XYZ file of C-alpha atoms in Angstrom:
563
model
C 0.000 0.000 0.000
C 1.366 3.373 -0.966
C 1.665 6.000 1.716
C 2.295 9.697 1.389
C 4.879 11.213 3.722
C 3.619 14.094 5.816
C 6.010 16.953 6.482
C 5.576 19.752 8.972
C 5.323 23.255 7.546
C 8.607 25.091 7.807
C 8.551 28.532 9.396
C 8.722 31.425 6.936
C 12.236 32.846 6.747
C 12.575 36.636 7.008
C 13.102 38.554 3.777
C 15.863 41.196 3.651
C 14.521 44.672 4.369
C 15.979 48.044 3.471
C 18.205 48.148 6.557
C 19.573 44.699 5.715
C 20.429 45.793 2.189
C 22.201 48.935 3.393
C 24.271 46.931 5.937
C 24.999 44.326 3.260
C 26.341 47.009 0.906
C 28.772 48.477 3.456
C 29.544 45.430 5.670
C 28.653 42.053 4.154
C 29.921 40.079 7.163
C 27.803 42.118 9.588
C 24.843 41.668 7.260
C 25.355 37.897 7.354
C 25.377 37.899 11.152
C 22.249 40.061 11.137
C 20.389 37.679 8.831
C 21.527 34.674 10.873
C 20.137 36.212 14.061
C 16.834 37.105 12.371
C 16.523 33.571 11.013
C 17.082 32.039 14.441
C 14.406 34.292 15.921
C 11.989 33.211 13.218
C 12.657 29.517 13.855
C 12.317 29.839 17.655
C 8.962 29.094 19.235
C 8.316 25.618 17.812
C 7.428 24.459 21.338
C 4.074 25.954 22.294
C 5.209 26.050 25.918
C 7.955 28.534 24.910
C 5.804 30.902 22.836
C 4.533 34.297 23.961
C 1.841 34.798 21.306
C -0.577 32.357 22.976
C -3.127 33.482 25.526
C -2.136 30.914 28.164
C 1.592 31.768 28.116
C 1.885 35.384 26.999
C 2.449 36.618 30.581
C 4.305 33.564 31.856
C 7.958 34.569 32.182
C 9.595 32.702 35.102
C 13.122 33.546 36.106
C 15.741 30.967 35.157
C 18.311 30.974 37.922
C 20.850 28.503 39.243
C 20.111 25.811 41.768
C 21.011 28.168 44.608
C 19.605 31.450 43.299
C 16.207 29.805 42.716
C 16.173 28.434 46.254
C 18.121 30.168 48.990
C 16.312 33.531 48.911
C 12.928 31.859 49.564
C 14.073 29.372 52.181
C 13.169 31.497 55.200
C 9.478 31.733 54.379
C 9.297 28.228 52.961
C 10.578 26.874 56.279
C 8.300 29.018 58.430
C 5.194 28.205 56.431
C 6.060 24.523 56.246
C 6.422 24.389 60.043
C 3.143 26.251 60.485
C 1.406 23.643 58.333
C 3.021 20.941 60.451
C 1.590 22.608 63.565
C -1.887 23.656 62.450
C -2.822 21.810 59.254
C -4.072 18.221 59.612
C -3.085 17.262 56.071
C 0.397 18.750 56.302
C 1.040 17.107 59.657
C -0.449 13.840 58.424
C 1.824 13.736 55.371
C 4.941 14.341 57.487
C 3.873 11.758 60.063
C 3.088 9.158 57.416
C 6.424 9.460 55.652
C 8.451 9.553 58.874
C 6.593 6.692 60.535
C 6.846 4.391 57.519
C 10.286 5.272 56.157
C 12.048 5.444 59.537
C 9.658 3.819 61.992
C 11.546 2.405 64.946
C 14.860 3.209 63.264
C 17.247 1.659 60.762
C 19.366 -1.096 62.290
C 22.945 -1.776 61.204
C 23.730 -4.993 59.389
C 27.465 -5.264 58.758
C 28.265 -6.742 55.331
C 32.017 -6.632 54.797
C 33.864 -7.660 51.622
C 35.454 -10.860 52.883
C 37.215 -11.614 49.592
C 39.023 -8.275 49.559
C 39.997 -8.692 53.200
C 41.066 -12.305 52.744
C 38.745 -13.632 55.463
C 36.989 -16.955 55.623
C 33.221 -16.986 55.922
C 33.241 -17.799 59.636
C 35.882 -15.161 60.332
C 33.900 -12.548 58.456
C 30.730 -13.491 60.358
C 32.517 -13.241 63.697
C 33.878 -9.788 62.767
C 30.410 -8.620 61.698
C 28.779 -9.919 64.896
C 31.375 -8.147 67.049
C 31.014 -4.861 65.155
C 27.220 -4.952 65.314
C 27.376 -5.660 69.058
C 29.766 -2.755 69.658
C 27.643 -0.420 67.532
C 24.497 -1.389 69.474
C 26.348 -0.567 72.675
C 26.831 2.975 71.347
C 23.593 3.447 69.391
C 21.130 2.214 72.010
C 22.257 4.670 74.702
C 21.243 8.335 74.584
C 24.190 9.302 76.746
C 26.612 7.476 74.474
C 25.502 8.785 71.065
C 23.533 12.016 71.580
C 25.378 15.178 72.538
C 22.231 16.411 74.314
C 21.693 13.058 76.099
C 18.105 12.992 74.863
C 17.682 10.407 72.113
C 19.324 7.174 71.134
C 20.597 6.805 67.577
C 17.311 5.411 66.273
C 15.305 8.325 67.651
C 17.930 10.694 66.229
C 17.242 9.203 62.803
C 13.547 10.027 63.062
C 14.259 13.538 64.379
C 16.770 14.286 61.627
C 14.467 12.853 58.957
C 11.458 14.890 60.116
C 13.531 18.051 60.443
C 14.842 17.612 56.904
C 11.267 17.218 55.629
C 9.961 20.264 57.495
C 12.907 22.620 57.042
C 14.520 21.303 53.873
C 17.718 20.121 55.514
C 19.395 19.438 58.835
C 23.029 19.217 59.895
C 24.651 16.813 62.336
C 27.916 17.751 63.984
C 30.135 14.939 65.287
C 31.943 16.331 68.348
C 34.112 14.223 70.659
C 32.673 14.263 74.200
C 33.976 11.943 76.912
C 31.382 10.431 79.254
C 31.821 7.698 81.843
C 28.881 5.580 80.628
C 30.401 4.918 77.190
C 33.829 3.873 75.920
C 33.236 5.977 72.787
C 33.582 9.744 72.625
C 31.906 10.464 69.268
C 28.512 12.128 69.653
C 25.781 13.364 67.292
C 24.580 16.963 67.661
C 21.689 17.947 65.367
C 21.713 21.530 64.078
C 18.514 23.104 62.775
C 18.631 24.677 59.323
C 18.000 28.241 60.592
C 21.349 28.324 62.384
C 23.336 27.825 59.169
C 23.783 31.409 57.939
C 26.652 33.282 56.317
C 28.960 34.656 58.975
C 28.111 38.279 59.776
C 25.305 37.961 57.206
C 27.734 38.176 54.312
C 26.330 38.392 50.798
C 25.786 35.083 49.019
C 28.233 34.244 46.263
C 29.228 31.329 44.068
C 31.369 29.894 46.874
C 29.247 30.916 49.890
C 25.506 30.225 49.912
C 23.363 30.354 53.056
C 26.135 29.255 55.387
C 27.696 26.627 53.114
C 31.230 27.515 52.025
C 32.365 25.647 48.893
C 35.473 25.253 46.815
C 35.763 25.816 43.068
C 34.242 22.382 42.405
C 31.147 23.115 44.488
C 32.194 20.735 47.287
C 31.478 22.000 50.830
C 34.610 22.873 52.780
C 33.100 24.639 55.812
C 29.780 25.524 57.427
C 28.951 28.852 59.109
C 26.851 27.981 62.154
C 25.282 30.357 64.661
C 25.750 29.224 68.244
C 22.112 29.974 69.046
C 18.915 29.851 67.033
C 18.083 33.299 65.566
C 14.511 32.914 66.821
C 15.357 31.639 70.288
C 13.827 32.623 73.612
C 16.440 35.306 74.156
C 18.047 37.669 71.707
C 20.712 35.552 70.030
C 24.327 36.406 70.457
C 25.682 36.904 66.965
C 28.569 34.462 67.345
C 29.420 32.121 64.516
C 31.506 28.972 64.411
C 33.079 28.190 61.051
C 33.301 24.397 61.190
C 35.393 22.615 58.543
C 33.486 19.884 56.746
C 36.461 17.523 57.141
C 39.463 17.535 59.424
C 42.510 19.114 57.766
C 44.981 16.555 59.151
C 42.986 13.333 59.410
C 40.203 13.924 56.885
C 37.660 12.985 59.561
C 34.100 14.061 58.795
C 32.944 16.839 61.119
C 29.521 17.672 59.625
C 26.847 15.472 58.071
C 24.467 17.481 55.878
C 21.128 15.745 55.254
C 19.135 17.230 52.376
C 17.565 16.138 49.114
C 19.592 17.593 46.260
C 17.345 18.065 43.234
C 19.538 20.276 41.014
C 23.257 20.517 40.250
C 24.759 23.393 42.182
C 22.093 23.263 44.904
C 23.706 23.640 48.329
C 20.599 23.783 50.577
C 17.445 21.686 50.673
C 13.809 22.659 50.140
C 10.987 21.599 52.526
C 8.999 18.547 51.511
C 5.712 20.512 51.543
C 7.075 23.429 49.480
C 5.203 22.603 46.218
C 1.829 22.372 48.003
C 2.118 25.052 50.684
C -0.356 27.404 48.989
C -2.765 24.603 48.120
C -2.781 23.258 51.670
C -3.317 26.748 53.098
C -6.246 27.499 50.793
C -7.776 24.094 51.407
C -7.480 24.676 55.153
C -9.168 28.085 54.852
C -11.936 26.578 52.739
C -12.465 23.787 55.274
C -12.660 26.259 58.160
C -15.169 28.375 56.240
C -17.357 25.339 55.542
C -17.237 24.264 59.183
C -18.163 27.777 60.347
C -21.048 27.943 57.857
C -22.333 24.559 59.011
C -22.208 25.676 62.666
C -24.113 28.884 61.882
C -26.670 26.942 59.856
C -27.237 24.565 62.785
C -28.157 27.452 65.109
C -31.892 28.193 64.855
C -32.498 31.642 66.384
C -35.942 33.339 66.527
C -36.197 37.128 66.331
C -39.473 38.565 67.640
C -40.840 42.049 66.890
C -43.765 43.580 68.776
C -45.795 46.748 68.256
C -45.694 47.834 71.904
C -42.048 46.952 72.456
C -42.900 44.753 75.469
C -41.565 41.600 73.904
C -43.134 38.166 73.679
C -45.956 37.338 76.101
C -45.004 34.133 77.857
C -48.666 33.445 78.930
C -48.090 34.045 82.633
C -47.896 37.808 82.528
C -44.113 37.860 82.175
C -41.982 38.640 79.180
C -38.389 37.774 78.473
C -35.982 40.667 78.739
C -36.202 42.573 75.499
C -33.091 43.669 73.732
C -32.443 47.352 73.947
C -31.819 49.383 70.866
C -28.222 49.097 69.786
C -27.525 45.992 71.857
C -25.382 43.439 70.021
C -27.280 40.321 68.974
C -25.501 37.001 69.096
C -26.758 33.770 67.597
C -26.998 30.692 69.818
C -28.717 27.310 69.630
C -32.459 27.693 70.353
C -32.152 31.382 71.266
C -35.161 33.749 71.267
C -34.296 37.419 70.901
C -36.599 40.460 71.011
C -36.168 43.367 68.656
C -37.192 46.958 69.046
C -40.441 48.122 67.415
C -40.147 48.548 63.689
C -37.020 46.336 63.401
C -36.953 43.174 61.389
C -34.427 40.559 60.335
C -34.190 38.620 57.099
C -32.463 35.254 57.305
C -29.768 34.241 54.804
C -29.925 30.519 54.135
C -26.313 29.228 53.925
C -27.505 25.782 52.723
C -24.995 23.869 54.776
C -23.621 21.255 54.913
C -22.344 21.643 51.360
C -22.827 18.380 49.458
C -20.080 19.326 46.980
C -17.515 19.751 49.763
C -16.281 16.162 49.897
C -15.855 15.594 46.114
C -14.005 18.895 45.751
C -11.660 18.190 48.652
C -10.954 14.699 47.324
C -10.077 16.133 43.892
C -7.621 18.576 45.488
C -6.143 15.879 47.703
C -5.398 13.726 44.691
C -3.253 16.518 43.241
C -1.519 17.054 46.587
C -0.808 13.327 46.806
C 0.796 13.334 43.350
C 3.144 16.155 44.372
C 4.066 14.414 47.642
C 4.437 10.982 45.988
C 1.737 9.599 48.263
C -1.298 7.828 46.788
C -4.592 9.377 47.760
C -5.617 6.384 49.880
C -2.348 6.481 51.812
C -2.434 10.259 52.264
C -5.825 10.255 54.007
C -5.564 6.707 55.485
C -8.815 5.637 53.828
C -8.993 2.355 51.917
C -12.446 1.718 50.458
C -11.566 0.171 47.095
C -10.823 -3.453 46.277
C -7.987 -5.513 47.657
C -6.027 -5.076 44.422
C -6.464 -1.298 44.439
C -5.439 -1.019 48.090
C -2.400 -3.205 47.502
C -1.406 -1.193 44.428
C -1.615 2.028 46.462
C 0.554 0.584 49.228
C 3.113 -0.771 46.778
C 3.339 2.580 44.996
C 3.783 4.360 48.321
C 6.378 1.799 49.403
C 8.549 2.658 46.409
C 8.668 6.211 47.720
C 9.310 5.095 51.309
C 12.088 2.775 50.202
C 13.779 5.584 48.296
C 13.568 7.879 51.311
C 14.895 5.128 53.554
C 17.859 4.586 51.246
C 18.445 8.352 51.205
C 18.503 8.485 55.013
C 20.799 5.466 55.195
C 23.343 6.788 52.687
C 23.306 10.460 53.708
C 22.976 10.133 57.500
C 23.380 6.644 58.961
C 26.323 5.435 56.887
C 28.557 8.534 57.351
C 27.954 8.451 61.101
C 28.647 4.708 61.224
C 31.921 5.175 59.355
C 32.960 7.945 61.755
C 32.091 5.678 64.704
C 34.008 2.775 63.154
C 37.083 5.003 62.859
C 37.062 5.545 66.602
C 36.291 1.887 67.334
C 39.284 0.757 65.286
C 41.541 3.489 66.692
C 40.652 2.452 70.249
C 41.274 -1.205 69.486
C 37.742 -2.363 70.310
C 37.325 -3.530 66.709
C 40.269 -5.184 64.987
C 40.585 -4.043 61.364
C 44.143 -4.383 59.992
C 44.919 -1.898 57.229
C 41.864 0.247 57.965
C 43.803 3.512 58.020
C 46.370 2.500 55.389
C 44.385 1.585 52.286
C 41.084 3.181 51.159
C 40.090 -0.099 49.488
C 40.473 -2.030 52.734
C 38.671 0.718 54.609
C 35.718 0.533 52.213
C 35.640 -3.258 52.548
C 35.322 -2.973 56.333
C 32.657 -0.242 56.098
C 30.239 -2.279 53.983
C 26.809 -2.354 55.566
C 23.067 -2.527 55.070
C 20.460 -0.616 57.050
C 17.352 -2.619 57.874
C 14.100 -0.897 58.775
C 10.595 -1.993 59.685
C 8.880 -4.373 57.295
C 6.147 -2.962 55.032
C 2.532 -3.404 56.018
C 0.660 -6.454 54.772
C -2.951 -6.499 53.679
C -3.108 -10.293 53.536
C -0.228 -11.821 55.569
C -0.956 -15.348 54.358
C -0.460 -14.357 50.733
C 2.763 -12.541 51.581
C 4.097 -15.621 53.401
C 3.143 -17.894 50.501
C 4.903 -15.564 48.068
C 8.129 -15.669 50.086
C 7.877 -19.469 50.340
C 7.570 -19.641 46.563
C 10.650 -17.489 46.124
C 12.592 -19.688 48.517
C 11.541 -22.842 46.662
C 12.686 -21.302 43.371
C 15.925 -20.199 45.082
C 15.289 -16.579 44.117
C 15.771 -15.217 47.629
C 17.394 -16.101 50.954
C 15.990 -16.759 54.390
C 17.590 -13.526 55.555
C 15.911 -11.445 52.858
C 12.581 -13.215 53.345
C 12.732 -12.574 57.086
C 13.482 -8.894 56.492
C 10.643 -8.569 53.974
C 8.060 -10.152 56.278
C 9.078 -9.009 59.752
C 12.096 -6.729 59.380
C 14.066 -8.954 61.775
C 17.515 -10.504 61.409
C 17.218 -14.159 60.380
C 20.393 -15.140 62.258
C 18.917 -13.880 65.514
C 15.584 -15.529 64.775
C 17.244 -18.864 63.984
C 19.313 -18.767 67.177
C 16.265 -17.977 69.315
C 14.284 -20.758 67.644
C 17.047 -23.254 68.345
C 17.121 -22.244 72.028
C 13.341 -22.449 72.258
C 13.209 -25.912 70.706
C 15.937 -27.172 73.034
C 14.108 -25.824 76.075
C 10.748 -27.226 74.956
C 12.264 -30.684 74.518
C 13.835 -30.431 77.965
C 10.455 -29.519 79.475
C 8.643 -32.245 77.553
C 6.557 -29.789 75.560
C 5.445 -30.384 72.005
C 5.944 -27.648 69.411
C 2.935 -26.486 67.462
C 4.951 -26.932 64.281
C 7.275 -29.606 62.983
C 10.458 -28.889 61.038
C 10.320 -30.073 57.432
C 12.383 -33.221 56.934
C 12.449 -35.828 54.135
C 10.389 -38.088 56.379
C 7.444 -35.729 56.810
C 7.581 -33.848 53.527
C 4.209 -34.139 51.740
C 4.275 -36.138 48.517
C 3.293 -34.362 45.301
C -0.430 -34.372 44.654
C -1.682 -36.559 41.771
C -3.373 -34.854 38.867
C -6.818 -33.748 39.949
C -6.475 -35.150 43.470
C -5.480 -33.900 46.925
C -1.926 -34.116 48.227
C -1.038 -37.323 49.982
C -0.362 -36.971 53.718
C 3.171 -37.232 54.987
C 4.407 -40.620 56.043
C 3.782 -41.402 59.655
C 1.074 -38.777 60.026
C -2.685 -38.971 59.765
C -4.829 -36.574 57.850
C -6.960 -34.383 60.107
C -10.477 -35.718 60.353
C -12.545 -32.653 61.099
C -10.572 -30.010 59.242
C -12.598 -28.551 56.364
C -11.300 -28.624 52.831
C -9.262 -25.535 52.023
C -11.060 -25.116 48.705
C -14.386 -24.854 50.565
C -13.127 -22.386 53.145
C -14.095 -18.756 52.521
C -11.299 -16.413 51.524
C -10.870 -12.669 51.567
C -11.089 -12.577 47.782
C -14.689 -13.871 47.960
C -15.903 -10.993 50.107
C -17.816 -8.314 48.179
C -15.746 -5.513 49.778
C -12.561 -6.824 48.170
C -13.887 -7.526 44.707
C -12.389 -5.455 41.947
C -14.628 -2.997 40.190
């Protein structure tokens, strides 16, 4: 079949005018440059989003600045408004709580994973080294006095505090001072610094190498941080004293500051609050909600205004009258109130028609847009699952992708640098033996290998999740350790050791376990085609247990059926 090629219409090229001809006569090269520039202007505007002759974009001229110039001058008000939403806006607070609770939860736990091949260690030797390091790190991380400079939080609570502060304020800094305390053999401490305290010393003007308290070299790498000793909005007038803290030690290269922020553009030295794209929308939605609530309250108050010709008020039938309102007295609505008016006065009621039946659909439509900006599905944002099982699971899985990314961000930008700084001290003090740690960067990296394990994701149907992990294990596509982390978030080694101790104790006490380990003797034989599985040898089939195919399942319930 013959087809005819379709070509887009080329823009009309400009014809030489009188000025072009005059310039061409006296200066041909200048005339050529002039025609080239005019041709480029004529070709420009092929993207409708870049044109200025369309009604929707003729006044849309945003400023195109660098990663810092587009950010740092608005940070003050972005932070303040974001914190106000976290204090007074249910949706803003709910979004921050949801992300922090799910991504961090009870805290990310260290799992040492060293490169045994590079270090020349056998498997058992590597496991012993990892167990010792994890035990030493727990000794430091589980004590507020050992890891927190303010003696307030343990390391896992510090993770949640740093994560939430970075979401609210855009970024947070953690200094790593050395403080000796009798309750811990380690001196390294974590001191969180709120974003407001990081300001150019003496309020110097921002430049390419100094932006909002971050001093950088020619490559854009931070070399020092300008930190106020007190918060500029503290209880007392702050003393304008700055500490210029090097990012790394000049002699040892030790990390002094950990800067936690989400870098979205090259050249961006400070972070932006998580709620920044939806601050205005959340504020307007909050105002609209308050207005609807106020209108509904006013509509629920039925107040009767009575006018009388003689000004004596309403006759109550027993010769008495309620106290009439005097002229000029303020009238206030109240539930079931009866108010007298002066002679000749009247009131016309305005029917607010509340509650507004369009309120809920409108709010839901706005919340869907807010959820897209915050990477939270609508159902997760408002904690309301009314769709099918498949839809609810899809929403949770989509949200979990976001949580997992944020968890990895916290682990790589906050937990891992602090762990490496702690490991430096542990090796230097001889509590952890790591030959070659300070001599070779390759060996150092091999010792610092780790994974950070957090809480397991929520499960809508735990039985299905367990069956899925069992299938992966049978196909040898996962390990017991990974399956244990996915289902419970626990360490399989610890679980296996506890199970072994429990089984030994139960045998000693003459107790029978409610489960039996799978062995070749009690493994069920494969089911014949079209028939039930044969029972294991030496065991009897349960007599009164109903057939699994006849048992009701969650998928059969009408609430979980897909639309």
